[in-house]
PDB file of C-alpha atoms in Angstrom:
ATOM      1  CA  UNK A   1    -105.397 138.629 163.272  1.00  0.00           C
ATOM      2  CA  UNK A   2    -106.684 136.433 166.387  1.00  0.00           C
ATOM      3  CA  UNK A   3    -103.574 135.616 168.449  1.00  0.00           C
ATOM      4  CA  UNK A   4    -103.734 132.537 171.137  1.00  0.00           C
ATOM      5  CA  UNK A   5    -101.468 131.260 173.759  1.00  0.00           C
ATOM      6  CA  UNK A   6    -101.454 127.271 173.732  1.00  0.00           C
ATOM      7  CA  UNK A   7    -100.123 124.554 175.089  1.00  0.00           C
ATOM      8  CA  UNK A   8     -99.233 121.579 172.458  1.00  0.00           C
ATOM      9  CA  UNK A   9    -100.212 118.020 173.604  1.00  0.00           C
ATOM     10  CA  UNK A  10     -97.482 116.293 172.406  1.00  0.00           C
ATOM     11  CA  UNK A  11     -94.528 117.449 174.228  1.00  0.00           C
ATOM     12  CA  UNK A  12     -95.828 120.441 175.938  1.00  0.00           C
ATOM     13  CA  UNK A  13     -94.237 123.272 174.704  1.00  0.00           C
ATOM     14  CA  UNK A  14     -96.386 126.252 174.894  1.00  0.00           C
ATOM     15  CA  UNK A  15     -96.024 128.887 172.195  1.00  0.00           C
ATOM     16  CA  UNK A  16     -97.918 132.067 170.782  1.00  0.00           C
ATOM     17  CA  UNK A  17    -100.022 130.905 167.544  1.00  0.00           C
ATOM     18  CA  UNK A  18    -102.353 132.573 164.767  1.00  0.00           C
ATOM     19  CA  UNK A  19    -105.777 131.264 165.309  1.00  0.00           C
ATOM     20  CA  UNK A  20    -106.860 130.455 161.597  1.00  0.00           C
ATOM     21  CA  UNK A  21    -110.341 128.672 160.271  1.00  0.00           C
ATOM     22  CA  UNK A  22    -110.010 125.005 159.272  1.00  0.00           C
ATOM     23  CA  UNK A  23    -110.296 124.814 155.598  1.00  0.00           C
ATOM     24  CA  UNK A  24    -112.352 121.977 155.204  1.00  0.00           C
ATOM     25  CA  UNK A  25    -114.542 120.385 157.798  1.00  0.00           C
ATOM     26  CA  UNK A  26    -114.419 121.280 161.612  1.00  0.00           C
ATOM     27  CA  UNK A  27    -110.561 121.345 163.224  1.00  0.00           C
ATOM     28  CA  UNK A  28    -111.945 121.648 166.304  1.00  0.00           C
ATOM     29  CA  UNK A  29    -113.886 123.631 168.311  1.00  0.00           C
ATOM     30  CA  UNK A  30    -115.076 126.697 166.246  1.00  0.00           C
ATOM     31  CA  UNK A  31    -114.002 125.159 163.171  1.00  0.00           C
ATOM     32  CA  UNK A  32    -110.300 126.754 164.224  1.00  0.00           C
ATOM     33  CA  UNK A  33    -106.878 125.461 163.576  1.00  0.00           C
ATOM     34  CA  UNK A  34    -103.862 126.921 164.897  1.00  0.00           C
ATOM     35  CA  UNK A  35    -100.424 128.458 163.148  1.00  0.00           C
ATOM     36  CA  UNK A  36     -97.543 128.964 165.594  1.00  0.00           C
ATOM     37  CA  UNK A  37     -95.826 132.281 164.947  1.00  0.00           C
ATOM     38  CA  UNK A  38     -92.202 133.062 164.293  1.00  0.00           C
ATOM     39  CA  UNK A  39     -91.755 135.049 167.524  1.00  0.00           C
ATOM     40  CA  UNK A  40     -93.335 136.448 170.095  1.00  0.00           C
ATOM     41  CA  UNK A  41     -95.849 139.220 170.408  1.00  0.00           C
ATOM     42  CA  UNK A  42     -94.771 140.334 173.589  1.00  0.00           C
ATOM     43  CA  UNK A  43     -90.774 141.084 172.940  1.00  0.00           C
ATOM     44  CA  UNK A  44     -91.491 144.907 172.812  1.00  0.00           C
ATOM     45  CA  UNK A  45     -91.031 145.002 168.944  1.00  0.00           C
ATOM     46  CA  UNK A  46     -92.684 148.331 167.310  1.00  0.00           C
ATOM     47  CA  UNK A  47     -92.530 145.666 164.135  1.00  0.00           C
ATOM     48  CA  UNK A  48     -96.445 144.655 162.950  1.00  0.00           C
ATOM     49  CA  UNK A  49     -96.872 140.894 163.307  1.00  0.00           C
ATOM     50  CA  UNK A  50     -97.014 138.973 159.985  1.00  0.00           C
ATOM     51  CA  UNK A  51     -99.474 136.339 159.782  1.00  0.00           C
ATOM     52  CA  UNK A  52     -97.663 132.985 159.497  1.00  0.00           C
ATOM     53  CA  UNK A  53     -98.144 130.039 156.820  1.00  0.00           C
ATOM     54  CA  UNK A  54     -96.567 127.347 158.560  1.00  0.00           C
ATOM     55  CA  UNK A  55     -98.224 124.000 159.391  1.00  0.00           C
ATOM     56  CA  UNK A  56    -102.169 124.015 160.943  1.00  0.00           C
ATOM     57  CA  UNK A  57    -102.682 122.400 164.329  1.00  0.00           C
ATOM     58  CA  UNK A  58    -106.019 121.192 165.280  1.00  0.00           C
ATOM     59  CA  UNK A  59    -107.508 122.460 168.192  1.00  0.00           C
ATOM     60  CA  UNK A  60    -108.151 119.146 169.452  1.00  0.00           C
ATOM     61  CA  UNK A  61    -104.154 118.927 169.552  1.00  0.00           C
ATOM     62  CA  UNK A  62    -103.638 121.618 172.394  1.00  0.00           C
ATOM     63  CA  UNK A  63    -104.654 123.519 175.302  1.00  0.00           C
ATOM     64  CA  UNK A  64    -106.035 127.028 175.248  1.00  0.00           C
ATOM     65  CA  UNK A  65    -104.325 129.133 177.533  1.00  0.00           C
ATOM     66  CA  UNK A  66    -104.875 132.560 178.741  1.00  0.00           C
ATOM     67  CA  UNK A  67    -103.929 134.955 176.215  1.00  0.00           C
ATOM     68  CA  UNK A  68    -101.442 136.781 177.764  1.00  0.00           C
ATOM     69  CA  UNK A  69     -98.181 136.370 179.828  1.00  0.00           C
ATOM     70  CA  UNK A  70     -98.253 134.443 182.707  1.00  0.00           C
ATOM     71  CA  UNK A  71     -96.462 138.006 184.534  1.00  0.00           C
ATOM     72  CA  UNK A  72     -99.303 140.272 183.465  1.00  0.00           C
ATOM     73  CA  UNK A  73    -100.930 142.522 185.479  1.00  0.00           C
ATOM     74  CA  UNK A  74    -104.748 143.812 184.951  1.00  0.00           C
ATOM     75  CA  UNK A  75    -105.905 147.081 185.718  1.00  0.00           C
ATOM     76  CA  UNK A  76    -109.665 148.153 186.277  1.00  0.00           C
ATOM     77  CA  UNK A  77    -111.621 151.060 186.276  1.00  0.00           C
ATOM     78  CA  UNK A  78    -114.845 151.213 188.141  1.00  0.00           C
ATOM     79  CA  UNK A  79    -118.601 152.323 186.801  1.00  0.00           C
ATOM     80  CA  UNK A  80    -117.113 153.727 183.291  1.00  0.00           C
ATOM     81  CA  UNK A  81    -120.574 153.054 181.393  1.00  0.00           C
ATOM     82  CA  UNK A  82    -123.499 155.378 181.030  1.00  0.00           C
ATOM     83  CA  UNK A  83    -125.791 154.450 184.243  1.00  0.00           C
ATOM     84  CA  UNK A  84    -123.545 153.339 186.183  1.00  0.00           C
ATOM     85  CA  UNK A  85    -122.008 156.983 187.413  1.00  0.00           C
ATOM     86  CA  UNK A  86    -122.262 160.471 186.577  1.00  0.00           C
ATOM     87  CA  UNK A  87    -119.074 161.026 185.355  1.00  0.00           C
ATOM     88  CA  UNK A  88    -115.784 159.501 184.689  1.00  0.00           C
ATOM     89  CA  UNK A  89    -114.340 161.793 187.124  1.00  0.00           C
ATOM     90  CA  UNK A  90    -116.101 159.122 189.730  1.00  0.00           C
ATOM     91  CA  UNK A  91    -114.469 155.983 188.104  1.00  0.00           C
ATOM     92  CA  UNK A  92    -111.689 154.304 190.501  1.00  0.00           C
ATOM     93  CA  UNK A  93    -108.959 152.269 189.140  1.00  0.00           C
ATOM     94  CA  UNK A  94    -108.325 148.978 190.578  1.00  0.00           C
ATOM     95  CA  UNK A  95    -105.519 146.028 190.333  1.00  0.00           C
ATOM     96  CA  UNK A  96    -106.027 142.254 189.475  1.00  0.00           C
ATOM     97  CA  UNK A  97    -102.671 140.476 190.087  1.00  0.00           C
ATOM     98  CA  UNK A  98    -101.439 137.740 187.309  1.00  0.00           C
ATOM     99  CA  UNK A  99    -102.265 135.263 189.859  1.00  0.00           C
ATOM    100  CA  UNK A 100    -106.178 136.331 189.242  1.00  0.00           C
ATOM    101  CA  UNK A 101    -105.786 135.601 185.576  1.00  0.00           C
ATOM    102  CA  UNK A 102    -107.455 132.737 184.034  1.00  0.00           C
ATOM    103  CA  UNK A 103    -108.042 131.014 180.656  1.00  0.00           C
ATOM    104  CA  UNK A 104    -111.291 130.070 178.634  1.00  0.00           C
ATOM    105  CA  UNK A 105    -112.700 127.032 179.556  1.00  0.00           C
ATOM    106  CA  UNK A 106    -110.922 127.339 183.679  1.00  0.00           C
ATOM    107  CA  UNK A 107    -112.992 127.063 186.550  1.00  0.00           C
ATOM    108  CA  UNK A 108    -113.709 130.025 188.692  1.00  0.00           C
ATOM    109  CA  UNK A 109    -112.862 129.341 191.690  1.00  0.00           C
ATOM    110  CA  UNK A 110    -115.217 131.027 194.532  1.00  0.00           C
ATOM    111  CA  UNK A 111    -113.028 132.160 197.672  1.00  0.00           C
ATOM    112  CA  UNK A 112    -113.687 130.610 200.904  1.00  0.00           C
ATOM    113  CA  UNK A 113    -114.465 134.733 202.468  1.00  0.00           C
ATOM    114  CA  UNK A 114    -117.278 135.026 200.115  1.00  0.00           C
ATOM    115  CA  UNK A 115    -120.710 133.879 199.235  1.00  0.00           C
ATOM    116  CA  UNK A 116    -121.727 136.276 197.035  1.00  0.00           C
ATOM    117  CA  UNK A 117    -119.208 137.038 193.764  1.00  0.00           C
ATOM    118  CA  UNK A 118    -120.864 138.407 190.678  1.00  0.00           C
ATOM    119  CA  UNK A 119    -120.009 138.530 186.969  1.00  0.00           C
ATOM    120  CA  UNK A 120    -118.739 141.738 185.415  1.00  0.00           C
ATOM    121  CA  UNK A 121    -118.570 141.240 180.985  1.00  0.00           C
ATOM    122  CA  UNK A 122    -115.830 143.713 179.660  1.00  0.00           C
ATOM    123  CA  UNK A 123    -113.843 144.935 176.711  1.00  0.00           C
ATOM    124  CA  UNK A 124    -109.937 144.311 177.676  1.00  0.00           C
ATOM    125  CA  UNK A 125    -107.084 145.939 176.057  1.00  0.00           C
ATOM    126  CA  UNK A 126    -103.644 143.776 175.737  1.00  0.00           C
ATOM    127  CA  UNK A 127    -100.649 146.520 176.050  1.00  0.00           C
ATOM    128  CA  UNK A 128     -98.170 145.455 173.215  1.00  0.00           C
ATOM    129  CA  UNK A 129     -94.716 147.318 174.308  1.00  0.00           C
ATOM    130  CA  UNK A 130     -93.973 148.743 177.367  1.00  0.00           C
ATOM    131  CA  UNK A 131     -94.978 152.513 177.868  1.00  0.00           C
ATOM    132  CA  UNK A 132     -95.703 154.957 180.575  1.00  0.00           C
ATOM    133  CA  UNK A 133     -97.040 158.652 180.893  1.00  0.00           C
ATOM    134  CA  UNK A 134     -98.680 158.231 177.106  1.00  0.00           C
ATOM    135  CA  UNK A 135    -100.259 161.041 175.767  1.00  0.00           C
ATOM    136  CA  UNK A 136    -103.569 160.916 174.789  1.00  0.00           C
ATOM    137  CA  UNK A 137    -103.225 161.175 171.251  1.00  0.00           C
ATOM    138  CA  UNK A 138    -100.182 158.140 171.247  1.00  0.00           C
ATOM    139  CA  UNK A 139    -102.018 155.772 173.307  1.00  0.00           C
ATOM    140  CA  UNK A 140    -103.334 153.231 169.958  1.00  0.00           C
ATOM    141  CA  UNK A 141     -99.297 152.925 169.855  1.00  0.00           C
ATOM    142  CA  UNK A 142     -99.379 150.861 172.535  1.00  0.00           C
ATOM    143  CA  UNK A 143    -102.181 148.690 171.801  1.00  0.00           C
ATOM    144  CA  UNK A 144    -101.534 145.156 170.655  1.00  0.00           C
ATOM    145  CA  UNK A 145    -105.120 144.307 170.414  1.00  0.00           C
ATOM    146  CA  UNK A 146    -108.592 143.211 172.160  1.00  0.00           C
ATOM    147  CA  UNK A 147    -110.095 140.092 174.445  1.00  0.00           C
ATOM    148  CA  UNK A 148    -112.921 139.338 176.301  1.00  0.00           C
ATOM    149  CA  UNK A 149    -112.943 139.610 180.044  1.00  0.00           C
ATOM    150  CA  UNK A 150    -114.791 138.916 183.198  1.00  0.00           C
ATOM    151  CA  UNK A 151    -114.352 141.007 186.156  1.00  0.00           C
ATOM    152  CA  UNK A 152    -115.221 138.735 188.676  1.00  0.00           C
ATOM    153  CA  UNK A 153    -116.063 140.013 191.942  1.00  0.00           C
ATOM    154  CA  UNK A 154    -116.637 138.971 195.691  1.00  0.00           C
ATOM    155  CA  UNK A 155    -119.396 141.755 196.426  1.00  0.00           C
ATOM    156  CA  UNK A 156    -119.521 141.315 200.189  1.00  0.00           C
ATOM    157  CA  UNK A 157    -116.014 141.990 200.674  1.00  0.00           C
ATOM    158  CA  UNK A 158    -116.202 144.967 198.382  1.00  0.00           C
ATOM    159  CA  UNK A 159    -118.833 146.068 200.383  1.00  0.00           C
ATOM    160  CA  UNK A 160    -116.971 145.464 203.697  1.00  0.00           C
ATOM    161  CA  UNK A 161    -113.373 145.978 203.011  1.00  0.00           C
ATOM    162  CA  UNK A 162    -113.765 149.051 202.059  1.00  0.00           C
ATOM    163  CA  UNK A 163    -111.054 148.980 198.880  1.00  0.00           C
ATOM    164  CA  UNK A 164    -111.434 146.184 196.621  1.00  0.00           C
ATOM    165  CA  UNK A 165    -108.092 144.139 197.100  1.00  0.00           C
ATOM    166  CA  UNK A 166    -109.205 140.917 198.023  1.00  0.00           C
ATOM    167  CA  UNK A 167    -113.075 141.538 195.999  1.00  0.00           C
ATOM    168  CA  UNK A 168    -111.298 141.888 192.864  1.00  0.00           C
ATOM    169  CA  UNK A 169    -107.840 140.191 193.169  1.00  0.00           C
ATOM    170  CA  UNK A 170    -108.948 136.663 194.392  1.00  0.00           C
ATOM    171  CA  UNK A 171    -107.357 133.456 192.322  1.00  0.00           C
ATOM    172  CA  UNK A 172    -109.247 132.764 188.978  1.00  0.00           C
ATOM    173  CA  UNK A 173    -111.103 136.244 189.285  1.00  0.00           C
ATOM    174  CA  UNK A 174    -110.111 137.845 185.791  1.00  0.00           C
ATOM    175  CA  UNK A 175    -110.554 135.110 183.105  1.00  0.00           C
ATOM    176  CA  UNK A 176    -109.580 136.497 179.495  1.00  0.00           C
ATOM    177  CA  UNK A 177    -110.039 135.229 176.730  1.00  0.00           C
ATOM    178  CA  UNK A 178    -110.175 132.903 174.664  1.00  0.00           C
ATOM    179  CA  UNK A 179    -107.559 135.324 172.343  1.00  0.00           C
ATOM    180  CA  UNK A 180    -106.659 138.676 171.247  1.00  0.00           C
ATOM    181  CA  UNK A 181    -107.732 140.078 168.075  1.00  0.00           C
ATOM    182  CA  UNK A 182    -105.755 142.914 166.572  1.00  0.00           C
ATOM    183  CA  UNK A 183    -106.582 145.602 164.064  1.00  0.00           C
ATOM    184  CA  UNK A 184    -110.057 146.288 164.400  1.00  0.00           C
ATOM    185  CA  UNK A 185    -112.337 149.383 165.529  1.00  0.00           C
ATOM    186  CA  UNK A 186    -113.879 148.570 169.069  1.00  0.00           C
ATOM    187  CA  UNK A 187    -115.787 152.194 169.120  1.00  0.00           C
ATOM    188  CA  UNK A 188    -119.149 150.496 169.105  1.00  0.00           C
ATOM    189  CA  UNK A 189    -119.059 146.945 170.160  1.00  0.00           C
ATOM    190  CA  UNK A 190    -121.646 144.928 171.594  1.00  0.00           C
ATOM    191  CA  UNK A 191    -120.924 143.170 174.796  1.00  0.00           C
ATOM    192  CA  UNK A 192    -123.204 139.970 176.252  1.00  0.00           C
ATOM    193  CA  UNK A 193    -122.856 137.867 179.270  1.00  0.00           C
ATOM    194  CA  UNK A 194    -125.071 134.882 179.391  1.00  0.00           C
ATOM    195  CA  UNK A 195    -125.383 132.727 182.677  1.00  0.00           C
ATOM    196  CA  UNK A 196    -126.084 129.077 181.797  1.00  0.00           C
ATOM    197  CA  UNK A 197    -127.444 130.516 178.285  1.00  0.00           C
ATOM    198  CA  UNK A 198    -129.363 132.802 179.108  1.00  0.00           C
ATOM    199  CA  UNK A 199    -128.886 136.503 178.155  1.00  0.00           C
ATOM    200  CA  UNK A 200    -127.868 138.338 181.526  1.00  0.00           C
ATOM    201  CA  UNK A 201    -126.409 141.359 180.053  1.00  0.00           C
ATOM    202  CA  UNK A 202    -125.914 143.617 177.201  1.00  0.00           C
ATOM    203  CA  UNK A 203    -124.636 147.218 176.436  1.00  0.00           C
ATOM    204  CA  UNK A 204    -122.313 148.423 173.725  1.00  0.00           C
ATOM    205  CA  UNK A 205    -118.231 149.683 174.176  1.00  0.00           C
ATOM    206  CA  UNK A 206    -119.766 153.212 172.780  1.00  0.00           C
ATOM    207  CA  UNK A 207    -121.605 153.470 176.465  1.00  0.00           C
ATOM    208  CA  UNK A 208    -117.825 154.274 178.202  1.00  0.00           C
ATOM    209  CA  UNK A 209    -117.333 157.330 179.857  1.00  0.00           C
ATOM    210  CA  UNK A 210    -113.596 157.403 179.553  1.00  0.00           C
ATOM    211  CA  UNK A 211    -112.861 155.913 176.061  1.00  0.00           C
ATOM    212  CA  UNK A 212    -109.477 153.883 175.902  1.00  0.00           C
ATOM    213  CA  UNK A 213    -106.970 156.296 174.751  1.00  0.00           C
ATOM    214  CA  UNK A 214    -108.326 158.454 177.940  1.00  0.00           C
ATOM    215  CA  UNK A 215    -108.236 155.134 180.202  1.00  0.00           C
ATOM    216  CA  UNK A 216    -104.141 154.399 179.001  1.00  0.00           C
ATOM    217  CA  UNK A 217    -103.327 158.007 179.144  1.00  0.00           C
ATOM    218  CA  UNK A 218    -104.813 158.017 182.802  1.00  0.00           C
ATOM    219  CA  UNK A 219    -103.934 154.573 184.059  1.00  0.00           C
ATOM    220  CA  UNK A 220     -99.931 155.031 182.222  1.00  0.00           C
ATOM    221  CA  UNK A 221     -99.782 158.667 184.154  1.00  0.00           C
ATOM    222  CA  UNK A 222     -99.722 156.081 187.692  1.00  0.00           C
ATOM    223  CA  UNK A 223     -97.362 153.071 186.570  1.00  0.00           C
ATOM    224  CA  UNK A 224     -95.620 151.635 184.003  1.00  0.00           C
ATOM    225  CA  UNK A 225     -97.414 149.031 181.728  1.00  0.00           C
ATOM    226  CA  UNK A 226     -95.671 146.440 180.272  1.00  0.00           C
ATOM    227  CA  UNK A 227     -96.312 143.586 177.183  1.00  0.00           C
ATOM    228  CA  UNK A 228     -99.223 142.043 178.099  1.00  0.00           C
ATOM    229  CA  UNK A 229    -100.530 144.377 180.673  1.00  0.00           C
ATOM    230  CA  UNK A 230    -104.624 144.127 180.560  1.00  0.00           C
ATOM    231  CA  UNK A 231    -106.503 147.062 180.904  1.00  0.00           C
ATOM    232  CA  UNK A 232    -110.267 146.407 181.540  1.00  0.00           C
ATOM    233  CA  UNK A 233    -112.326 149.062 180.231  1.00  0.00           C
ATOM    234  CA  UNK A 234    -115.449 148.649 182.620  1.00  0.00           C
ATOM    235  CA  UNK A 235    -118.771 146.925 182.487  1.00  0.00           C
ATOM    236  CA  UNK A 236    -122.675 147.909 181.261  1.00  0.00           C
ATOM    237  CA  UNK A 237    -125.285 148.380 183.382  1.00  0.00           C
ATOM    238  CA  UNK A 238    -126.486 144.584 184.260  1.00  0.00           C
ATOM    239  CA  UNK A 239    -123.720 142.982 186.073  1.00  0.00           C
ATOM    240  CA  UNK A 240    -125.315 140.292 188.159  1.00  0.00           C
ATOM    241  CA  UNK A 241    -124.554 137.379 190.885  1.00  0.00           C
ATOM    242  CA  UNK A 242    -122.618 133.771 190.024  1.00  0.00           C
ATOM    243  CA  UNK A 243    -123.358 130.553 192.031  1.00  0.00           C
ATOM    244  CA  UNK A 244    -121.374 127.623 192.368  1.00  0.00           C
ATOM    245  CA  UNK A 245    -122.076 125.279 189.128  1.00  0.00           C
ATOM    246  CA  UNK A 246    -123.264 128.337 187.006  1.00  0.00           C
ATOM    247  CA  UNK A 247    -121.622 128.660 183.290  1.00  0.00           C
ATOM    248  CA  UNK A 248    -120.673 132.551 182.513  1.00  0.00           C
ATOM    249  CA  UNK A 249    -120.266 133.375 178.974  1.00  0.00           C
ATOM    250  CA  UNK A 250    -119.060 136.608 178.132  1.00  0.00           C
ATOM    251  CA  UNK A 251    -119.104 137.502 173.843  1.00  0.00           C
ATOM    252  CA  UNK A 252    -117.598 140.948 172.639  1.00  0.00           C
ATOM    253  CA  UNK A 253    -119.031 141.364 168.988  1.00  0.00           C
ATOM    254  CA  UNK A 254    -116.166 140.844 166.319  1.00  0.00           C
ATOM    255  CA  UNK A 255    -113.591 139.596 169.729  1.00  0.00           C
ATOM    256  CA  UNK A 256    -114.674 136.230 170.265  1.00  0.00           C
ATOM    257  CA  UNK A 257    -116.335 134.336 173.190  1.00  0.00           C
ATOM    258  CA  UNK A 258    -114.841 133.549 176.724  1.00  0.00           C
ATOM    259  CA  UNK A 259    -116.982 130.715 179.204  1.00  0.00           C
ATOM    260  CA  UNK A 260    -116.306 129.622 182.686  1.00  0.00           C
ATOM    261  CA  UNK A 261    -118.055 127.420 185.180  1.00  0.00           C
ATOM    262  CA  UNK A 262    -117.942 128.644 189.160  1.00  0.00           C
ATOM    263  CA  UNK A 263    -117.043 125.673 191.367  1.00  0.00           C
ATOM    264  CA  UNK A 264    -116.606 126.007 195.161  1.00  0.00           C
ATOM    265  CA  UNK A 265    -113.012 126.215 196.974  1.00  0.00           C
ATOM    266  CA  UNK A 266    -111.622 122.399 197.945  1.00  0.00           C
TER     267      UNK A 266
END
């Protein structure tokens, strides 16, 4: 199931919703339409979600929002792909704030302290019910499901700061997106980031040094994740630089596709 967070036009109500083809012609963009469900994904419930069958929205009839809470914290972890460390022993975790959080389609916003932020493509994992010191071999418990996400970056403060608070946790730094997708098998994924269409990067999710059950066992042993909580799994080798006016796509095979545009601070 793809799950969304939207926004409907018409009275602007926002609501979790099924992301469903259109079954005749394009609904929108993507050819999608959109089925709000019963309740929502995030109330801690161990209970699968049921895909609904009430009435289709057209994606021209609401606003794609990120996909998670607007409370949600992310959590990083740092060169966790072959080439880009040793070992995962080497691999630092790292917080984005739910201010840093942003939705498909959002501008990036490029901090006034930096001239030179970069574009990170990543596999993110959406915590579904609130857990903490998991064991390895429970961690998929916890898992609602998968998105796209862009670690975006401010390099020369990472490089001068010396920890990456303000690098990583800018406004509009993590966009995610554009939904979660639930139930499938992310072992061997490809992951692309193209910069104004052009291919920029490319590995595959079987490249990770600490694999995702290790990453929630190790990031859950620190603090306690809740519904909605974003883990991002780490980026391949080819993570590159974003000017102002640039378009960032980032596509996760079988997740979907997530695109921003940089602008410059007002």
């Amino acid at each position: 199931m793809r799950l969304a967070r939207v926004r409907v036009h018409h009275d602007g109500t926002e609501h979790y919703a099924a992301v469903v083809a259109a079954p005749t012609g394009p609904g929108g963009p993507d050819g999608i339409e959109y089925v709000l469900l019963e309740r929502n994904p995030f109330d801690g419930s161990a209970e699968p979600l049921r895909q609904p069958d009430g009435p289709r929205i057209p994606a021209r009839s609401v606003t794609l929002l990120s996909p998670v809470p607007d409370s949600a914290k992310a959590v990083g972890i740092g060169r966790n792909y072959a080439g880009t460390v040793d070992g995962p022993g080497d691999s630092p975790l790292f917080l984005k704030p739910s201010t840093s959080l942003l939705a498909h389609g959002e501008p990036i916003v490029q901090p006034a302290f930096s001239d030179e932020i970069g574009f990170e493509a990543e596999l993110a994992v959406v915590i579904g019910r609130t857990c903490s010191r998991v064991p390895h071999g429970s961690a998929q418990e916890y898992v609602l499901g998968y998105t796209c996400a862009n670690d975006v970056t401010a390099r020369d403060a990472q490089r001068s700061d010396g920890q990456w608070t303000r690098a990583k946790g800018f406004d509009t730094s993590c966009p995610i997106g554009p939904w979660i997708v639930t139930g499938i098998d992310v072992a061997d994924l490809g992951i692309t980031a193209r910069r104004n269409g052009v291919v920029v990067q490319h590995g595959r999710t079987s490249q990770m040094l600490l694999e995702i059950a290790g990453l929630i066992e190790r990031v859950s042993a620190a603090m306690t994740l809740n519904p909605g909580d974003v883990l991002l799994t780490g980026t391949p080798v080819g993570a590159g630089g974003l000017s102002v006016g640039d378009e960032i796509e980032v596509e996760i095979e079988s997740v979907g596709r997530l695109a921003n545009r940089v602008v410059a601070i007002r």
